[in-house]
Amino acid sequence: MKKLLNAKALMLLLMVALAFGLTQCKKKNIDTITSATPIGKPVYINLYINNVGKHIVYPNTGIVEYSEGDKLYVGNDGKYIGMLTYHDGKFGGTIYGPQTTDYLHLYFVGGLEPGDITPDEDLLTVGETTSFNVDISDQSSNLPVLSYNHSTQKYTEGLTTYGCMLLNKCGLVKFTLTNGTSEAVKVTGMKTGATINFADPSNPIVANGTKDAITLNSESATEKWAILLPQDAVSDGLAMINGNAYSCDVAAVENNSYITTNTIDNTTPSTDKVFTVSKNGNVVRFSLGNLQYNQTTRQYSFMEHQYDMVETENQHVGDNYSEQNIVSLFGWGTGDNPTMTSENALDYEVFKDWGDYCGDPTGHSYHWYTLSEDELVWLIGKKYDLNPGVNCREGNRFLNGKITIDKKSCYGLIIFPDGYDGTIGSYTNNNYDSRIDVTADDWSAMEAAGAVFLPAAGERGGPDVCKNYENIGNYWSSTPYLNHPFDYNQVYFLRIADGFYPSAVGPNASAYSFSGHSVRLVR
């Protein structure tokens, strides 16, 4: 049952100038609206527009037209209070309990299918819901539009005329391909999740941090388009076409921008080995070693070799690693405070991604980040929930192995890149149980084929390291385990261990946030 707030009977006249042009606030003609006779506590709004066409974004002009079912979500006093639906040439609908202390806040979410909106519209509760999320990752059929503004004056009881101009909170972006293709084109590492925010209209539509692939809309074989949320420029990005990765830089995107400067040179595939981490086809590239921090220089770096480790078994590191200069077992989200060894969960409430603080240890200008729990699950797959292509990526994904380097055994997880054919040696890939010995020559060939090795580098509890080379290797995700039944400060991580665990490889195990785990960043 939706909660309906009290509202006195009134007529509401709403006049809205809708500016959906993505070049520079193009205006659409709006008629004056009059409601029917007063209907009691609910307030019914009609919003007429001259354009009675189909909802579509015209790439050459940025102009938006509407289709049946397009909606305007209405907020007031920090809460959702109803929606207006486009039908027969006008927006109309019912709002409940508008407060005179605030404006009417109007949000347009156009070109999205019902499944792209979370929660489902039926779960939006009048007078209670403060936000909901939308996903703009698939633009193959429609170009979405996310726009917002509030009425020109606060809601006034008895006042029947209001004005508003909706402004785009995204940008229309053009991609030109060197070679034309009818295949789907996906640009990876984009911001694809947006939060419709009723609680803070000063930040009405904001990217929620999700990074994924966007499937572009095709205007022609060589001309592709997308709506992108505001984001910084992406250097050395990738576009995926028919299983191949191509270099693709993306210019910075601002609110209400119109960009035509992006080129995808799809003549020669990138030599980088990529790993798919989402059902939408987002791919990443791993750093060549685990992350470490030098207390003397106060700088992060990547370890020289994939199998390198820092902490020693049963070492007592002291408070804030006072007995060790180079550290690599971090508490969760300690990018801004990498030497913290506190066992107070309250010190780890806010995740600070190491990628946001480490700069680029490779000397380039890449932005590194920590994989989420969903991305780790897609990368590896859960042992008891396997359905490749639906719940995890397809093919040869990983090998729970022991490699030998200079006569030294190194335990850990070998993760294979997309397209790895599994022909090196004769191993049981996607092995969740006991470790398999991998010869030095075979590991060398796997590494040359783009495989990543995550060493079992142990774990830390407070100031004490428990480093069992034959048992434990834990890698943080960026995802808190918010619904854990026993403790609020549980966090997801990738566990690699030996066979005495029910599953020696688990992409979504959970641990206390103050535990010390390894970090392997991606870009």
mmCIF file with all atom_site columns, C-alpha atoms in Angstrom, residues 5 29 50 59 71 83-84 101 115 123 127 155 165 204 227 230 241 250 294 296 309 361 377 383 448 466 476 511:
data_model
loop_
_atom_site.group_PDB
_atom_site.id
_atom_site.type_symbol
_atom_site.label_atom_id
_atom_site.label_alt_id
_atom_site.label_comp_id
_atom_site.label_asym_id
_atom_site.label_entity_id
_atom_site.label_seq_id
_atom_site.pdbx_PDB_ins_code
_atom_site.Cartn_x
_atom_site.Cartn_y
_atom_site.Cartn_z
_atom_site.occupancy
_atom_site.B_iso_or_equiv
_atom_site.pdbx_formal_charge
_atom_site.auth_seq_id
_atom_site.auth_comp_id
_atom_site.auth_asym_id
_atom_site.auth_atom_id
_atom_site.pdbx_PDB_model_num
ATOM 1  C CA . LEU A 1 5   ? -0.203 12.245  2.578   1.00 0.00 ? 5   LEU A CA 1
ATOM 2  C CA . ASN A 1 29  ? 6.741  24.410  -26.870 1.00 0.00 ? 29  ASN A CA 1
ATOM 3  C CA . ASN A 1 50  ? 2.679  20.478  -28.653 1.00 0.00 ? 50  ASN A CA 1
ATOM 4  C CA . PRO A 1 59  ? 21.568 12.712  -32.855 1.00 0.00 ? 59  PRO A CA 1
ATOM 5  C CA . LYS A 1 71  ? 7.145  9.598   -17.153 1.00 0.00 ? 71  LYS A CA 1
ATOM 6  C CA . MET A 1 83  ? 4.379  10.745  -11.320 1.00 0.00 ? 83  MET A CA 1
ATOM 7  C CA . LEU A 1 84  ? 3.047  12.176  -14.554 1.00 0.00 ? 84  LEU A CA 1
ATOM 8  C CA . THR A 1 101 ? 7.937  24.784  2.063   1.00 0.00 ? 101 THR A CA 1
ATOM 9  C CA . GLY A 1 115 ? 13.769 -3.436  -15.966 1.00 0.00 ? 115 GLY A CA 1
ATOM 10 C CA . LEU A 1 123 ? 7.812  -0.136  -4.994  1.00 0.00 ? 123 LEU A CA 1
ATOM 11 C CA . GLY A 1 127 ? 5.854  10.316  0.865   1.00 0.00 ? 127 GLY A CA 1
ATOM 12 C CA . TYR A 1 155 ? 4.420  25.179  -4.100  1.00 0.00 ? 155 TYR A CA 1
ATOM 13 C CA . MET A 1 165 ? 12.516 24.253  -17.648 1.00 0.00 ? 165 MET A CA 1
ATOM 14 C CA . PRO A 1 204 ? 19.187 15.575  -8.459  1.00 0.00 ? 204 PRO A CA 1
ATOM 15 C CA . ILE A 1 227 ? 24.083 9.251   -23.696 1.00 0.00 ? 227 ILE A CA 1
ATOM 16 C CA . PRO A 1 230 ? 29.068 13.470  -16.481 1.00 0.00 ? 230 PRO A CA 1
ATOM 17 C CA . ILE A 1 241 ? 33.364 -5.287  -31.140 1.00 0.00 ? 241 ILE A CA 1
ATOM 18 C CA . VAL A 1 250 ? 36.522 9.350   -24.505 1.00 0.00 ? 250 VAL A CA 1
ATOM 19 C CA . ASN A 1 294 ? 56.111 2.567   1.251   1.00 0.00 ? 294 ASN A CA 1
ATOM 20 C CA . THR A 1 296 ? 59.154 6.268   3.966   1.00 0.00 ? 296 THR A CA 1
ATOM 21 C CA . MET A 1 309 ? 54.630 -10.893 -1.467  1.00 0.00 ? 309 MET A CA 1
ATOM 22 C CA . PRO A 1 361 ? 52.363 3.678   -10.506 1.00 0.00 ? 361 PRO A CA 1
ATOM 23 C CA . VAL A 1 377 ? 31.527 -13.235 -9.237  1.00 0.00 ? 377 VAL A CA 1
ATOM 24 C CA . LYS A 1 383 ? 30.911 -23.019 -7.496  1.00 0.00 ? 383 LYS A CA 1
ATOM 25 C CA . ALA A 1 448 ? 52.761 -14.753 -21.883 1.00 0.00 ? 448 ALA A CA 1
ATOM 26 C CA . CYS A 1 466 ? 48.920 -15.088 9.759   1.00 0.00 ? 466 CYS A CA 1
ATOM 27 C CA . TRP A 1 476 ? 39.295 -7.167  -1.166  1.00 0.00 ? 476 TRP A CA 1
ATOM 28 C CA . ALA A 1 511 ? 35.154 -11.017 6.392   1.00 0.00 ? 511 ALA A CA 1
#
